[in-house]
Coordinates of C-alpha atoms in Angstrom, one line a residue:
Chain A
X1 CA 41.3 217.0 53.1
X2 CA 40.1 214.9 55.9
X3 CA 42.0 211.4 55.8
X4 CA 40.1 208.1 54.4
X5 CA 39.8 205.7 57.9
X6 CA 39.0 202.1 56.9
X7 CA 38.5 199.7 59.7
X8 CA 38.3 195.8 59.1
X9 CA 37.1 193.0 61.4
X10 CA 38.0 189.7 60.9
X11 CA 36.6 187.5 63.7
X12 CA 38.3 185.2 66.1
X13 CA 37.6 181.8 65.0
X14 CA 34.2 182.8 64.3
X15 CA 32.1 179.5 64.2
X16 CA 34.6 177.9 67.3
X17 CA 33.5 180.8 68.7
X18 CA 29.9 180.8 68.5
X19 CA 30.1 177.5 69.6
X20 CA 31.9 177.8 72.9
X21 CA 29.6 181.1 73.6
X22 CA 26.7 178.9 72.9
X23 CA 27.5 175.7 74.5
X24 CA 29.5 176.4 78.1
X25 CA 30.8 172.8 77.9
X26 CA 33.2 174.0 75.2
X27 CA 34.4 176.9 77.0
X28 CA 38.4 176.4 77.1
X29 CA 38.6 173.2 75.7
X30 CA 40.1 172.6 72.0
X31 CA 37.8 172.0 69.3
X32 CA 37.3 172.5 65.8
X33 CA 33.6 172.9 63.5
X34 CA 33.6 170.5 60.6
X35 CA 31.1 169.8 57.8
X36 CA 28.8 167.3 58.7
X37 CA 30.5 164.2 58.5
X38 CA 33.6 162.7 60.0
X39 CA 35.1 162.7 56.9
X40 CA 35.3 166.2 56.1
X41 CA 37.6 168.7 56.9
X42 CA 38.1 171.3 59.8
X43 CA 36.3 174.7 58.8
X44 CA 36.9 176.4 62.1
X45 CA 39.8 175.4 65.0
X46 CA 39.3 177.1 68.5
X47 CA 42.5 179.0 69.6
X48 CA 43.1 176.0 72.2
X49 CA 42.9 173.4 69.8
X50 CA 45.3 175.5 67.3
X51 CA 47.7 175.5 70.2
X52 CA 47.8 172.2 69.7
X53 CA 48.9 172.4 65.8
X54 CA 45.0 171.6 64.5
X55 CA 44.4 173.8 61.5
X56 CA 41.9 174.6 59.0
X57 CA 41.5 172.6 56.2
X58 CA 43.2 169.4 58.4
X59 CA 40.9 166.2 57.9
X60 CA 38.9 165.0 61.1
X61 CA 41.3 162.3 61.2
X62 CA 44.6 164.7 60.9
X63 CA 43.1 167.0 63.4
X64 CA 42.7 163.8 66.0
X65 CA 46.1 162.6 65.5
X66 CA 47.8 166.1 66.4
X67 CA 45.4 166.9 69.3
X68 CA 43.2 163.5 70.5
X69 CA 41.5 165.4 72.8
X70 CA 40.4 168.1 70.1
X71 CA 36.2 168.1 70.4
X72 CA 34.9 167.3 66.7
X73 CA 31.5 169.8 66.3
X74 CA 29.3 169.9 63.5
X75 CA 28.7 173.3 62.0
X76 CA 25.7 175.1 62.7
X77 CA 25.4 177.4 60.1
X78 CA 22.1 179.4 61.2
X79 CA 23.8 180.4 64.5
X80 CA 26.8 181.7 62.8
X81 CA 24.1 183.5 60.5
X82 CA 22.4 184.9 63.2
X83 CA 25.4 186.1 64.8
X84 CA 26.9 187.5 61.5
X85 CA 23.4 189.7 61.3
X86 CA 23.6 190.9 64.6
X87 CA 26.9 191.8 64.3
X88 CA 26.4 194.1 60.6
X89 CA 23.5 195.3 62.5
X90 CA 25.4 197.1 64.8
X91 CA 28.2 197.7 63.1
X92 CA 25.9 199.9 60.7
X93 CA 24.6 202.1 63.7
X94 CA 28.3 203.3 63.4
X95 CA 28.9 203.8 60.1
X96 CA 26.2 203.3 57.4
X97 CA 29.2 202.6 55.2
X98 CA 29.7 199.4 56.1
X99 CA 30.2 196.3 53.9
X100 CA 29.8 192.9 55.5
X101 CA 32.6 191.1 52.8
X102 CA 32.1 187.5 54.3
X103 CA 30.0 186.1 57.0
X104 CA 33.0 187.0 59.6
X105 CA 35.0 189.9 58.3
X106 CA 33.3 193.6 57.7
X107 CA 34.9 196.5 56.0
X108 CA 33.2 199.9 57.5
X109 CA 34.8 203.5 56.2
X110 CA 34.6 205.3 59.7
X111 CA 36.2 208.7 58.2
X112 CA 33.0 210.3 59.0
X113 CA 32.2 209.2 62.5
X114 CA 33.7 211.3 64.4
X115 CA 35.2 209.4 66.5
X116 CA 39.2 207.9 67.2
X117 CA 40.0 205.0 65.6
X118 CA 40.9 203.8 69.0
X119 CA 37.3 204.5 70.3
X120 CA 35.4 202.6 67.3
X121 CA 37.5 200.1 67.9
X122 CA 36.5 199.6 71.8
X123 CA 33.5 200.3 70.9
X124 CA 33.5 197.5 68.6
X125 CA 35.4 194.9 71.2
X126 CA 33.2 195.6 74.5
X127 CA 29.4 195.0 72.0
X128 CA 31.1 192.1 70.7
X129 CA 32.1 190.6 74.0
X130 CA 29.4 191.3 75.4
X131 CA 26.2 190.6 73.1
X132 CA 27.6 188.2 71.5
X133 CA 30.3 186.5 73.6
X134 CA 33.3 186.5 71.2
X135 CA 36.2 188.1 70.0
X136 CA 37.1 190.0 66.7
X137 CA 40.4 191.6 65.6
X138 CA 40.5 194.5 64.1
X139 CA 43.0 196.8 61.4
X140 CA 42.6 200.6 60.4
X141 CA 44.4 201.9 57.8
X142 CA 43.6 204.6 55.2
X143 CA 43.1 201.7 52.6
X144 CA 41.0 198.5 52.1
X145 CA 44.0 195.9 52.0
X146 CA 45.9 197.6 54.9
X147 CA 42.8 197.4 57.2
X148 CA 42.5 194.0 56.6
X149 CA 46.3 192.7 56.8
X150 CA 46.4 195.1 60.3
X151 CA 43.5 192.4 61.3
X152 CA 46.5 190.0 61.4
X153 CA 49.3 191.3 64.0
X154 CA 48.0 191.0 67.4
X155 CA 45.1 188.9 66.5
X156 CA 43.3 187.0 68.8
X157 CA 41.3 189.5 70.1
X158 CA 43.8 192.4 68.4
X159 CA 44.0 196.2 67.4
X160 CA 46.2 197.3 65.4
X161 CA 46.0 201.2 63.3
X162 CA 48.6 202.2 60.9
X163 CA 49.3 205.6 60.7
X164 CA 49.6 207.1 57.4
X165 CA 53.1 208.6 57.6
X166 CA 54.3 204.9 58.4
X167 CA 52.2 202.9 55.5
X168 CA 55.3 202.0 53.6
X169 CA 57.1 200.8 56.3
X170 CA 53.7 198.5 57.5
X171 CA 53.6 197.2 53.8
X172 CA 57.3 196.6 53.7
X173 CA 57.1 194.3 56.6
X174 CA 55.3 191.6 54.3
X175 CA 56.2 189.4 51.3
X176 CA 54.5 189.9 47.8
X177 CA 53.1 186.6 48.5
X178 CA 51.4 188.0 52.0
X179 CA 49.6 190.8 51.0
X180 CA 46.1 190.4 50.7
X181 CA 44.8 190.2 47.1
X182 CA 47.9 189.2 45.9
X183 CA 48.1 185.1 45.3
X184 CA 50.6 182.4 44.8
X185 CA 50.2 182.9 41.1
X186 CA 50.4 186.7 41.0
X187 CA 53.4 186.2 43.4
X188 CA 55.1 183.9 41.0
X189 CA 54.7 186.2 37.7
X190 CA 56.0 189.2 39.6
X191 CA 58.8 187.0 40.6
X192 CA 59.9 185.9 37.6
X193 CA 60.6 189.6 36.9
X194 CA 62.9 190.1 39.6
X195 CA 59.8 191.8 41.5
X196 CA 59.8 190.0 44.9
X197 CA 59.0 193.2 47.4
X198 CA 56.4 195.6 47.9
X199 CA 59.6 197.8 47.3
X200 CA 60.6 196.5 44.1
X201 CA 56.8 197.4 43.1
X202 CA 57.5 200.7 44.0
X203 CA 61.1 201.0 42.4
X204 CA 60.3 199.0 39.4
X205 CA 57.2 202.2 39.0
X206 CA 53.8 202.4 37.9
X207 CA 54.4 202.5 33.8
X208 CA 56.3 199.5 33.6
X209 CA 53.8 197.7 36.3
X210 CA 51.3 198.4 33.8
X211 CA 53.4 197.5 30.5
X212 CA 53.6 193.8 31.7
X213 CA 50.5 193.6 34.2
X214 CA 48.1 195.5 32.5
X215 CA 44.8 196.7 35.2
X216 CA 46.2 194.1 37.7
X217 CA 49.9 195.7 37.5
X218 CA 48.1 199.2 38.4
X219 CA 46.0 197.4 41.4
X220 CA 49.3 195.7 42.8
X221 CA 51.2 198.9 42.5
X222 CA 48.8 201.3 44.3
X223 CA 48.5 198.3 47.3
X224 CA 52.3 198.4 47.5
X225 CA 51.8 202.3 48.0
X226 CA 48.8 201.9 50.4
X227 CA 46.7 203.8 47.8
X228 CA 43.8 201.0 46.9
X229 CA 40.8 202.6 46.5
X230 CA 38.3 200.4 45.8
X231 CA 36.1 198.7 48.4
X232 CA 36.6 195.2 48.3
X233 CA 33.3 193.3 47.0
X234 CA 31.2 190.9 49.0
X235 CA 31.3 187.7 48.5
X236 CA 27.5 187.6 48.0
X237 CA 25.3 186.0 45.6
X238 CA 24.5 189.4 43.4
X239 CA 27.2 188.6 40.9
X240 CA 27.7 184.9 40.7
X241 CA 30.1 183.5 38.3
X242 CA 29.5 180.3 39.2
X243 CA 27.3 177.8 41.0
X244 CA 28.8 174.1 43.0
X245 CA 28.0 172.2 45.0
X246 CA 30.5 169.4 46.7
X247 CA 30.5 166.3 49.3
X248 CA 32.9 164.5 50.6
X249 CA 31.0 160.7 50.6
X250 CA 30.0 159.2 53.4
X251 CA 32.6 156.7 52.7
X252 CA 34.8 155.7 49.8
X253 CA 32.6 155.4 47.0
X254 CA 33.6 151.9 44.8
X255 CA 31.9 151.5 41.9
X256 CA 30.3 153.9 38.9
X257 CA 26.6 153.5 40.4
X258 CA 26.7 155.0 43.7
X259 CA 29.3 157.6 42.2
X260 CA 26.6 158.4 39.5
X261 CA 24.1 158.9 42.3
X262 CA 25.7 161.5 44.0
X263 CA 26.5 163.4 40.4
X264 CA 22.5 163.4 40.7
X265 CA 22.4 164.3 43.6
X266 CA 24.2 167.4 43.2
X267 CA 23.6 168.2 40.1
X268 CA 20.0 169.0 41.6
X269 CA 21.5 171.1 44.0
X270 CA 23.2 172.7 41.4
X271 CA 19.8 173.2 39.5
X272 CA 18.0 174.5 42.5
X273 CA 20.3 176.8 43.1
X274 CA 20.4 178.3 40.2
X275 CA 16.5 178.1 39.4
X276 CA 16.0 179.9 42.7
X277 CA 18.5 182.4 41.9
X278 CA 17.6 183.0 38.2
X279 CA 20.6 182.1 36.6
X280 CA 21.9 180.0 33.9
X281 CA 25.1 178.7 33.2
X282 CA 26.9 176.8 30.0
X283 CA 30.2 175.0 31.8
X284 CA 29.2 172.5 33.5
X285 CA 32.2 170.9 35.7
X286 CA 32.6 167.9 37.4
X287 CA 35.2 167.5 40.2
X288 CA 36.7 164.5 42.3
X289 CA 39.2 163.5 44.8
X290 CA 40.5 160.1 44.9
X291 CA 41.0 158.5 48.4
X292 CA 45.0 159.1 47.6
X293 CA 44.1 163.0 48.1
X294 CA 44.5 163.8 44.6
X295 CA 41.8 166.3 42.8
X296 CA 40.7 166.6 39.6
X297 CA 38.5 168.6 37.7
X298 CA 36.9 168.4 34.1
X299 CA 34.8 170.5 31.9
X300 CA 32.3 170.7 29.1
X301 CA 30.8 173.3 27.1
X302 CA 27.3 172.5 26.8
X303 CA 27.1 175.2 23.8
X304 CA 23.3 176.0 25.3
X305 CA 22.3 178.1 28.9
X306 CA 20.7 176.3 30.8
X307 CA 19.8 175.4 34.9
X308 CA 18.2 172.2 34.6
X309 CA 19.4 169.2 36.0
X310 CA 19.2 166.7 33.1
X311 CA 21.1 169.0 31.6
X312 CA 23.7 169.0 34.3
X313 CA 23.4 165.8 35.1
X314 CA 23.8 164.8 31.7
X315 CA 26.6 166.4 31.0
X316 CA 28.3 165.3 34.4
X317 CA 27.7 161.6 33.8
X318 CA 29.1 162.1 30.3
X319 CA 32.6 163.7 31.6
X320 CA 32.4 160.8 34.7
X321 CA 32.1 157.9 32.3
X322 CA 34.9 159.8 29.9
X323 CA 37.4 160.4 32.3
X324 CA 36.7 158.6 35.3
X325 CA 38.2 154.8 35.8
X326 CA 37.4 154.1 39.5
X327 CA 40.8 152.3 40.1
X328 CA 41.3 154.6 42.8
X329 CA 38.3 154.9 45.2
X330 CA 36.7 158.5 45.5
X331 CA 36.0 160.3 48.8
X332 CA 34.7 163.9 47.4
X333 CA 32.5 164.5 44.4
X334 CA 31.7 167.9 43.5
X335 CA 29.3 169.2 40.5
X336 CA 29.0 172.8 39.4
X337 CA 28.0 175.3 36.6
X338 CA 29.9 178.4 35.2
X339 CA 29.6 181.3 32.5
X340 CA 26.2 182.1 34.5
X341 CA 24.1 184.5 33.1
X342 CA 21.0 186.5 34.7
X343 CA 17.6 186.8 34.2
X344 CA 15.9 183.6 34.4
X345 CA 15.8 179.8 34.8
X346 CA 16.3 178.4 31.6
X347 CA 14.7 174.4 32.2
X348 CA 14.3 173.1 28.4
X349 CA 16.8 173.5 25.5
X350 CA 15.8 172.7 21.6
X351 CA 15.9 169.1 22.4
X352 CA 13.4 168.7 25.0
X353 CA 11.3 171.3 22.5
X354 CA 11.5 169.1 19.7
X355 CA 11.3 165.9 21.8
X356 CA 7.9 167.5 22.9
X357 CA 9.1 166.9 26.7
X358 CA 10.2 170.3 27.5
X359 CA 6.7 171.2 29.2
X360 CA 6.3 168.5 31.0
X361 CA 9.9 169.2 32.2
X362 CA 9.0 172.4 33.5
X363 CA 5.6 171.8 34.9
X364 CA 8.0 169.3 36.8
X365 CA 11.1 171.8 38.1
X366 CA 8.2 174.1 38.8
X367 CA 6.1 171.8 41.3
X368 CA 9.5 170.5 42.5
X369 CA 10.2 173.7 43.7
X370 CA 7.2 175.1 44.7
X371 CA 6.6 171.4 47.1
X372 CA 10.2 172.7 48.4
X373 CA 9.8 176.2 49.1
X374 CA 6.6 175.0 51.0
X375 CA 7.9 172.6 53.3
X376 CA 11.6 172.2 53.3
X377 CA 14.2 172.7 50.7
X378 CA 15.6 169.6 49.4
X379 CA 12.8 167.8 50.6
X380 CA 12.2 166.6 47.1
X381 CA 15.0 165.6 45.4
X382 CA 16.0 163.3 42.0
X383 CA 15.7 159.6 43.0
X384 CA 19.3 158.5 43.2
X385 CA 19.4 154.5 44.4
X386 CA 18.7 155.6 47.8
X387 CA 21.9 157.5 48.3
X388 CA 21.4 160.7 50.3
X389 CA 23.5 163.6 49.7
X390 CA 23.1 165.5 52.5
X391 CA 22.1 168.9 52.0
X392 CA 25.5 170.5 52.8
X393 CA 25.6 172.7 56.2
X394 CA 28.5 174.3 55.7
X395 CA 27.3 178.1 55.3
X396 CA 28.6 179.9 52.8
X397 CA 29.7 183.3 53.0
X398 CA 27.6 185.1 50.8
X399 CA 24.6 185.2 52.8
X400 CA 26.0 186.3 56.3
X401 CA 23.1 188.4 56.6
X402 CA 20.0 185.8 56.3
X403 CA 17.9 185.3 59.3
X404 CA 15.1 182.7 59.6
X405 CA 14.1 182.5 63.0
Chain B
X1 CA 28.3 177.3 84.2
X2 CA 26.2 173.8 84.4
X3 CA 25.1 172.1 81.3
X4 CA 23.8 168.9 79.9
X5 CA 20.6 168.8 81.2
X6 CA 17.3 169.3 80.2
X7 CA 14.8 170.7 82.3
X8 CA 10.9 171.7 81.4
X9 CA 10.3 175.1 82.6
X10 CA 7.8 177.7 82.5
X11 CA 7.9 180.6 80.1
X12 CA 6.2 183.4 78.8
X13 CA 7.2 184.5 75.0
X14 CA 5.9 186.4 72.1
X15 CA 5.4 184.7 69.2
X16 CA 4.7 187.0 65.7
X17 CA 5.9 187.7 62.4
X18 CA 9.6 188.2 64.0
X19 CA 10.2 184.5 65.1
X20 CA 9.9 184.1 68.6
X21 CA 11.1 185.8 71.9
X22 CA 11.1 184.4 74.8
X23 CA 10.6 186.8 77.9
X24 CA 10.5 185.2 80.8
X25 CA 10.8 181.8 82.6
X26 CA 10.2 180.5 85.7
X27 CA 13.5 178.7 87.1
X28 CA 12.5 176.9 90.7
X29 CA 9.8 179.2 91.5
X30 CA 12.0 182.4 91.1
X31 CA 10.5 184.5 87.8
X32 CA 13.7 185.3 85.3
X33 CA 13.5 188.0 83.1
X34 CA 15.4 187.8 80.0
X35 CA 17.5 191.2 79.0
X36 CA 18.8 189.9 75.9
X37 CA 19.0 187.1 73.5
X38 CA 22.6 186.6 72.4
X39 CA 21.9 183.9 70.3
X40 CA 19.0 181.9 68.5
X41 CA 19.1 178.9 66.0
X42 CA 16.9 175.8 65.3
X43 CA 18.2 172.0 65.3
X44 CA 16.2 169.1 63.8
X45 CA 16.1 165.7 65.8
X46 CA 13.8 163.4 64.4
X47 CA 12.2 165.4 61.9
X48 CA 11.1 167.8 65.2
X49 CA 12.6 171.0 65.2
X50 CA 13.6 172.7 68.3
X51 CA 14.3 176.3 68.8
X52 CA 17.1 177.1 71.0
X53 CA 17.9 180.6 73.0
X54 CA 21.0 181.7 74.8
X55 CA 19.9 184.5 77.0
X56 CA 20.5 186.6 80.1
X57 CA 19.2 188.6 82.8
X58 CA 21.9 190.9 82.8
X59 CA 24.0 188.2 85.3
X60 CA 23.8 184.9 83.9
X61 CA 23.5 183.5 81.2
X62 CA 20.8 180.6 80.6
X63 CA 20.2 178.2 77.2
X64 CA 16.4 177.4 76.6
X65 CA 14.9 175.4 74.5
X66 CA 11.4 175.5 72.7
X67 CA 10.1 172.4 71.1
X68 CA 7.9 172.8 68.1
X69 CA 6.4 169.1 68.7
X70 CA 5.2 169.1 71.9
X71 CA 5.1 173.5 72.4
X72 CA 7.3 173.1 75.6
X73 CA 10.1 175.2 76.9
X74 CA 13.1 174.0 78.5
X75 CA 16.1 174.8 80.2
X76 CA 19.3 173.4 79.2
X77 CA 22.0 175.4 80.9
X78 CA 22.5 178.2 83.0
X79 CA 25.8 180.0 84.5

């Protein structure tokens, strides 16, 4: 039987990227993408600027102090779309069987192409640099989560194939903790039963993986033998568990007013979202971070399914005003909604019914959106004491493939 | 490569159901033609969007822009 090839591409510092291809001013100098306001953090450091110690996730401010000369550039999601399109595009002319998992990393199985993996892969390397003007490393390995963690030796701009008679030993070079899939949690309970290598998963066998891990035991036991079948799922829209929307403020936000406007804020963008998208959720969670760095989150059942944002909003005030002093300023806010189910925006629960309001409620959703998906989205929103919550332009990865101009 | 500039140039493009393309432009007298677009994205200033391009002629590469206010095409920078 032919041997399964799975290639991954994880892209160089995809949005720094697209930003120094796009803009020649950039080219060689350190900088990082960031959300759109100084006070959020660093989504994307160029390789120069993470010579210099700037990471992702570093605030603005931490990403100054270790590199002052580090270029601050506001992400631009529709380029990185656009690039992300083109780049699934071709990838498919290779191998239909391709599966764009975020908006920078592909999985394709290229077992029927053909072709050496050190061909696809140049193949790969001269469109990208190229077309598009970037860099992309890339892993091939007979399984899913070898691919990907061969993506990380060599990278920038890296190859690296793992042959199948030395899997074990390209496994055995990691920690339980490194392997992809595998988290700091999951790390921990394996641990705490003396299981600390990808060869104590193997000695410690399949049967007693599954005793104290159940499915999860199976999974991390055929990774530790190279052996994972299953392709690793998008991280798209189709099956949304849950629906949130965060900002960090403007500035430190004070007093219970302005904090309650952004909760309004983005509890409409909660809403739209899920009205667009036909779903409704039940959880309804509120999140903040105090100017101190500390985060914390709170939820409430609202024992009904529903996307509308009184409901949301309702419920977010309600779990701000319980749990929420203000002693400490916040800088982020975040609102979201969970246990989503499919099938259709749910705007009115038995309340507004028997209040006799739920029709006007939706005649109002319904010419909120339609205005919206006329002219811009967003560009009616819940009045909110002239606060702005700026429509967030952080792209998220589920929709790498989108395309709008 | 020379950027930072903004410069109003002839240009020929398709506009349809696609977006649009731009195919040619004019730079000093001397007609480009454009091999490939590597990249297109809009910005907003002002409420005004503006529809930028980075393109080539198979040797260098060129940013234009297209201004949906005024229906304008300019060059922003080439190398």
């Amino acid at each position: 039987m032919e041997q399964r090839r799975i290639l991954c591409l994880d892209m160089d510092a995809f949005f720094a990227s697209v930003e120094q291809a796009t803009n020649p001013w950039l080219l060689g100098k350190p900088i990082a993408v960031a959300g759109s306001s100084d006070r959020t953090v660093i989504l994307s450091p160029s390789y120069e600027a993470r010579k210099h110690g700037v990471r992702t996730g570093h605030t603005v401010y931490e990403a100054r102090r270790v590199c002052p000369s580090v270029q601050i550039i506001h992400s631009s999601g529709k380029k990185y779309t656009y690039a992300s399109g083109k780049i699934a595009e071709f990838l498919r002319e290779i191998s239909p069987d391709t599966t764009m998992y975020s908006i920078d990393e592909a999985f394709m199985d290229i077992t029927q192409t053909g072709c050496s993996d050190q061909e696809i892969a140049y193949r790969i390397k001269s469109w990208l640099r190229t077309h598009l003007r970037v860099t992309g490393s890339i892993g091939i390995a007979s399984s899913y989560v070898l691919a990907k963690m061969a993506t990380k030796i060599n990278k920038p701009d890296g190859y690296f194939s793992v042959d199948e008679e030395h899997k074990l030993a390209f496994i055995d070079r990691f920690k339980l903790r490194e392997i992809w899939g595998i988290g700091r949690r999951s790390a921990r309970a394996l641990a705490e039963s003396g299981i600390f290598t990808p060869a104590d998963v193997r000695r410690y066998g399949l049967d007693n993986m599954i005793n104290l891990f159940g499915v999860r035991g199976q999974w991390v036991y055929d990774t530790c033998c190279g052996l994972d079948k299953e392709k690793p799922l998008p991280k798209t829209d189709d099956k949304l568990k849950s629906i949130s929307h965060g900002t960090t403020t403007v500035t430190d936000v004070y007093t219970e007013n302005i904090a309650l406007a952004y909760i309004l804020q983005l509890s409409e963008a909660v809403s739209y979202r899920a009205r667009n998208k036909l779903y409704a959720g039940k959880i309804v969670t509120l999140t903040v971070r105090t100017n101190d760095m500390r985060t914390v989150s709170f939820r409430r059942n609202l024992g009904f399914f529903t996307s509308a944002t009184h409901h949301i909003y309702d419920a977010a005030k309600a779990l701000f005003e319980d749990n929420v002093t203000m002693e400490i300023p916040l800088r982020h806010i975040g609102v979201g909604l969970s246990e989503l189910v499919y099938g259709g925006a749910v705007l009115a629960n038995l309340e507004d019914i028997i209040s006799g309001t739920s029709e006007k409620k939706i005649t109002l959703y319904n010419v909120i959106d339609e205005i919206n998906s006329r002219h811009n989205n967003g560009l009616i929103r819940g009045s909110s004491l002239g606060i702005s919550y700026r429509k967030q332009t952080v792209i998220s990865p589920a929709r790498p493939e989108q395309q709008d101009i | 490569m020379i950027a930072g500039f903004r410069e109003e140039v002839r240009a020929g493009a398709v506009f349809n159901h696609d977006g649009i393309k731009p195919v040619w432009f004019d730079l000093h007298g001397h007609k480009v033609a454009i091999k490939e677009i590597h990249y297109k994205w809009t910005e907003k200033y002002s409420g005004s969007t503006i529809y930028k391009f980075t393109v080539s002629d198979g040797e260098n590469f060129y940013e234009l822009h297209f201004s949906g206010d005024d229906m304008r095409w300019y060059l922003a920078a080439m190398g």
